[in-house]
CSV table of C-alpha atoms and ligand atoms in Angstrom, one decimal:
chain,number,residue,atom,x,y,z
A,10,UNK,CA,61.4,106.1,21.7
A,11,UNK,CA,62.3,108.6,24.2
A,12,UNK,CA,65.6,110.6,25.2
A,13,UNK,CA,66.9,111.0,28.3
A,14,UNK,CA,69.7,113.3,30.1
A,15,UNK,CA,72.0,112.1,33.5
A,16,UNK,CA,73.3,115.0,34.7
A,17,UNK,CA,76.3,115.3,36.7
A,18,UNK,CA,76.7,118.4,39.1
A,19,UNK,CA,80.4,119.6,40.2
A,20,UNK,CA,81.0,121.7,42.9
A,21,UNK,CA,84.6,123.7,41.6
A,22,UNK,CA,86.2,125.5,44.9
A,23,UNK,CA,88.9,128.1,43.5
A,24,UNK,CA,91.2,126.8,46.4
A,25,UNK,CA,91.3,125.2,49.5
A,26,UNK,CA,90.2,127.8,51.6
A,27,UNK,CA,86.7,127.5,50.2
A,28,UNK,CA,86.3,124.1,52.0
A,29,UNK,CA,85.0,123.4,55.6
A,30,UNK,CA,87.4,122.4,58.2
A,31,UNK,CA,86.5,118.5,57.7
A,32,UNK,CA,87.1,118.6,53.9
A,33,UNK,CA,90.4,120.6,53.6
A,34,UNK,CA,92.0,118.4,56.2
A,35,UNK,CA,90.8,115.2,54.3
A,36,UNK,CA,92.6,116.7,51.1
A,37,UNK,CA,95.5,117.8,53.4
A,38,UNK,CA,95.5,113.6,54.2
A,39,UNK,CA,95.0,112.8,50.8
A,40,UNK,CA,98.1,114.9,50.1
A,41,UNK,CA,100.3,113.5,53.0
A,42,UNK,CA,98.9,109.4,52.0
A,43,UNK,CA,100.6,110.4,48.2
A,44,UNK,CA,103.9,110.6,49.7
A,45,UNK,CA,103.5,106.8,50.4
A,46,UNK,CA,102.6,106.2,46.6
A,47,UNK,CA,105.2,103.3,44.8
A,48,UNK,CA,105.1,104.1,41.3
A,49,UNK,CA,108.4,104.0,40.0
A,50,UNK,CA,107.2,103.0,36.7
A,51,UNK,CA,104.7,105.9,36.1
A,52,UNK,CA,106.1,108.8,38.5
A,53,UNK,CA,103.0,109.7,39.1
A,54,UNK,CA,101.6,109.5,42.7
A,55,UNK,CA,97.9,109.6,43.7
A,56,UNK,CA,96.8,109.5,47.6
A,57,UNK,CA,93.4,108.7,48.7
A,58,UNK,CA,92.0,109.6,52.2
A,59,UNK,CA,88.6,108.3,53.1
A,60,UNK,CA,86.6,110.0,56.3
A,61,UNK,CA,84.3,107.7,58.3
A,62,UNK,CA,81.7,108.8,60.7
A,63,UNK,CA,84.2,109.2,63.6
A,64,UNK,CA,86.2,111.5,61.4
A,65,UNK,CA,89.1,109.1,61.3
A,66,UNK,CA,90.5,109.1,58.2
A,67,UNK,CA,92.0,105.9,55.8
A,68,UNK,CA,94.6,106.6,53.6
A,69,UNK,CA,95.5,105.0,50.6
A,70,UNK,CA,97.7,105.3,48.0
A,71,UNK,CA,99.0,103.6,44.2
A,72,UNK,CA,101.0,100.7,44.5
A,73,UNK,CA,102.7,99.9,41.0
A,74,UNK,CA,104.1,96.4,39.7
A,75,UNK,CA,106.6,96.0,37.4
A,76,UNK,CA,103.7,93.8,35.8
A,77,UNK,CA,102.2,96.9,35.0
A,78,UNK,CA,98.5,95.6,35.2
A,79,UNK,CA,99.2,94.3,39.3
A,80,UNK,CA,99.2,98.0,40.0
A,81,UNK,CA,96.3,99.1,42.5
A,82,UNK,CA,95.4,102.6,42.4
A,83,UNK,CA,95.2,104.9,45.6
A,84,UNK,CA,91.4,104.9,46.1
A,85,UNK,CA,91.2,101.3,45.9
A,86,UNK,CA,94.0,100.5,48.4
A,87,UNK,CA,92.1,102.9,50.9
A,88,UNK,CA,89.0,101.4,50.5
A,89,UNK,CA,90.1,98.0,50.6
A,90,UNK,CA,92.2,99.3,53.6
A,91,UNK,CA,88.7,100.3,55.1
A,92,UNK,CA,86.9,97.1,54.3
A,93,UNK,CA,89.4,95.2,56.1
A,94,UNK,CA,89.7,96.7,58.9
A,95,UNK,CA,85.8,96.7,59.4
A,96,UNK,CA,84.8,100.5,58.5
A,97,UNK,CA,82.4,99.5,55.6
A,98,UNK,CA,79.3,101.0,56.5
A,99,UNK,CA,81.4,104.4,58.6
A,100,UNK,CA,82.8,105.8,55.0
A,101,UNK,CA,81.3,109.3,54.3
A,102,UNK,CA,83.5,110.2,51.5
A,103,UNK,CA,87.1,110.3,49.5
A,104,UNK,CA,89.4,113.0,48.7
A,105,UNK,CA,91.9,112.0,45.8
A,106,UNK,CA,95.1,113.3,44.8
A,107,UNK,CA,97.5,113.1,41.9
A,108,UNK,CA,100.1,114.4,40.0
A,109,UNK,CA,104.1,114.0,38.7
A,110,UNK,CA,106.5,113.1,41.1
A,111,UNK,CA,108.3,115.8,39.4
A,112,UNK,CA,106.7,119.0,39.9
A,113,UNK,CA,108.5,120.3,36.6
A,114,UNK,CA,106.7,117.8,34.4
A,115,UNK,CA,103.5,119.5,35.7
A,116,UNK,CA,101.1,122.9,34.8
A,117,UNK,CA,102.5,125.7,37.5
A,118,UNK,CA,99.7,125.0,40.4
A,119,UNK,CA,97.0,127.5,39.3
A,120,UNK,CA,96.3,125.7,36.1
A,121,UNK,CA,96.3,122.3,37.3
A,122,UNK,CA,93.6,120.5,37.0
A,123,UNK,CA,91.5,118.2,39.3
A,124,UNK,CA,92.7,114.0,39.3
A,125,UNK,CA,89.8,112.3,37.5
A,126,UNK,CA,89.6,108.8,39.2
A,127,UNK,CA,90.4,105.6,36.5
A,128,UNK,CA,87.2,103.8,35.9
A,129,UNK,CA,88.1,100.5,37.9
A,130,UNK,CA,88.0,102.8,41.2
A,131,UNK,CA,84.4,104.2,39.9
A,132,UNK,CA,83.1,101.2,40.0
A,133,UNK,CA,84.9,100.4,43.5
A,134,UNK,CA,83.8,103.7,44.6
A,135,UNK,CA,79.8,102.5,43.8
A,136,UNK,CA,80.4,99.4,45.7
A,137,UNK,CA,82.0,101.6,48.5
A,138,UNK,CA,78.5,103.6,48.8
A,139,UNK,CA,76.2,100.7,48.7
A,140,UNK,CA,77.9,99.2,51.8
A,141,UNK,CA,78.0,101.8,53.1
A,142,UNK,CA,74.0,102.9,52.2
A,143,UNK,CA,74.5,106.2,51.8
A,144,UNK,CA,75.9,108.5,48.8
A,145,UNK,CA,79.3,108.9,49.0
A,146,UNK,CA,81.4,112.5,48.5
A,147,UNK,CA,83.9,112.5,46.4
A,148,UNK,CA,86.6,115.8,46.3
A,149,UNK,CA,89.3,115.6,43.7
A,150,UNK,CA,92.0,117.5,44.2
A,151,UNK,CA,94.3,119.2,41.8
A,152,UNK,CA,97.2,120.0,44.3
A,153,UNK,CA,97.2,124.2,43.9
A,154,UNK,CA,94.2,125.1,41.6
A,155,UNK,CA,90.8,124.6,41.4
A,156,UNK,CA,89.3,121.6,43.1
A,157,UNK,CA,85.8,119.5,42.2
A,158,UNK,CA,83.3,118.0,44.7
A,159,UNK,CA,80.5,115.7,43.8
A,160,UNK,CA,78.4,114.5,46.0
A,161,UNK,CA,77.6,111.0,45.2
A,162,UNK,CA,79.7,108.6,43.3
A,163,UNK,CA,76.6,108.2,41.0
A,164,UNK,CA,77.6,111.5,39.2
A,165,UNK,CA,81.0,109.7,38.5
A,166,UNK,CA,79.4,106.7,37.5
A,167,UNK,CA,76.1,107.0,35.7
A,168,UNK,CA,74.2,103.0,34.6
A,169,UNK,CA,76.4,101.3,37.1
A,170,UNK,CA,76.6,97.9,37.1
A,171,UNK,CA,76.0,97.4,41.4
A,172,UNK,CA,74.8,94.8,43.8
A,173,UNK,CA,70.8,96.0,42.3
A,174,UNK,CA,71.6,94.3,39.1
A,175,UNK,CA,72.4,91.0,41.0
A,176,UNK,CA,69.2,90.9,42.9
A,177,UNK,CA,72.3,91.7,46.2
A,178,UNK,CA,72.3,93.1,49.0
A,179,UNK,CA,75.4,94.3,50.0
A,180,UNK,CA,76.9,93.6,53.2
K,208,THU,N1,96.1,105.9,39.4
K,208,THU,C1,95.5,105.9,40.7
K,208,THU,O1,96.1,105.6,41.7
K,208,THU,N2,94.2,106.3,40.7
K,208,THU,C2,93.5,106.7,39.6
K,208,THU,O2,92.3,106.9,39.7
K,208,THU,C3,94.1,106.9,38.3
K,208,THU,C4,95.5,106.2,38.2
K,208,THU,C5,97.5,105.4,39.4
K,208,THU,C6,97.7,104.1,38.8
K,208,THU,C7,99.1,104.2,38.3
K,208,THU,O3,100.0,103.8,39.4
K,208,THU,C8,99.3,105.7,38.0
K,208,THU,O4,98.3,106.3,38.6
K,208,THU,C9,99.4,106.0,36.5
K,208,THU,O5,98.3,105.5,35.9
């Protein structure tokens, strides 16, 4: 028998300022995609902005159903919205977004803290890098505090089930 640790390494930026040009205007998309969030059944809005090698960006954003389980969160629809359009292997990386459609229901800006994407998009998010074939950065904003960047999707997602497991190469 032996024990093992995965590690996970953050990246915590006190604001927006610390980021490069690139990044903050990928979370200023991410920010602007939210606005296009339907989640009248939640009130709480998430926006995704993917950046491919061009540095075009692909929004995305949470789509809600009043069956509750149809809903697609914000990184999914971006990504999906990236597949489709035939960026698979251009994505570099995703900024994410989140928070109460009313501001009141939420910490005052300097506490907030960073989304955390939902599981389902983790596992999207893999997927995402192997098509791509490269690790993927992810920055999660927190809309006014601190904000998080990893710099592959394996930190979020540690044992993945991915196309390796199935013998798969993606294409
Ligand atoms: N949501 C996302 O869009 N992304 C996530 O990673 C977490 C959750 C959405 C789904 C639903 O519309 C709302 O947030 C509340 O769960």
């Amino acid at each position: 028998m032996r024990t093992f640790s995965l590690t996970t390494t953050v990246i915590e930026y006190a604001s927006l300022d610390e980021l490069n040009q690139n990044e903050r205007r990928l979370v200023l998309d991410a920010r602007r995609a939210r606005e296009e969030a339907y989640a009248p059944y939640s009130n709480f809005l998430v926006g995704a902005a993917l950046l491919l090698e061009d540095g075009t960006t692909i929004l995305g954003a949470n789509q809600e159903n009043a069956s509750y389980g149809m809903t697609a969160c914000a990184e999914r629809t971006a990504i999906w919205r990236a597949w489709l359009q035939g960026h698979a292997r251009a994505i570099l990386g995703i900024a994410i977004t989140g928070g109460m459609r009313d501001e009141h229901l939420e910490p005052p800006p300097e506490q907030r803290q960073p989304i955390r994407p939902c599981g389902a998009c983790r596992q999207v998010l893999s997927e995402a890098g192997f098509r791509a074939r490269r690790s993927l950065f992810v920055l999660l904003d927190s809309r006014g505090g601190v904000l998080y960047r990893l710099d592959d999707v394996e930190s979020l997602l540690p044992l993945s089930f991915d196309p390796r497991t199935l013998g798969v190469e993606p294409g």
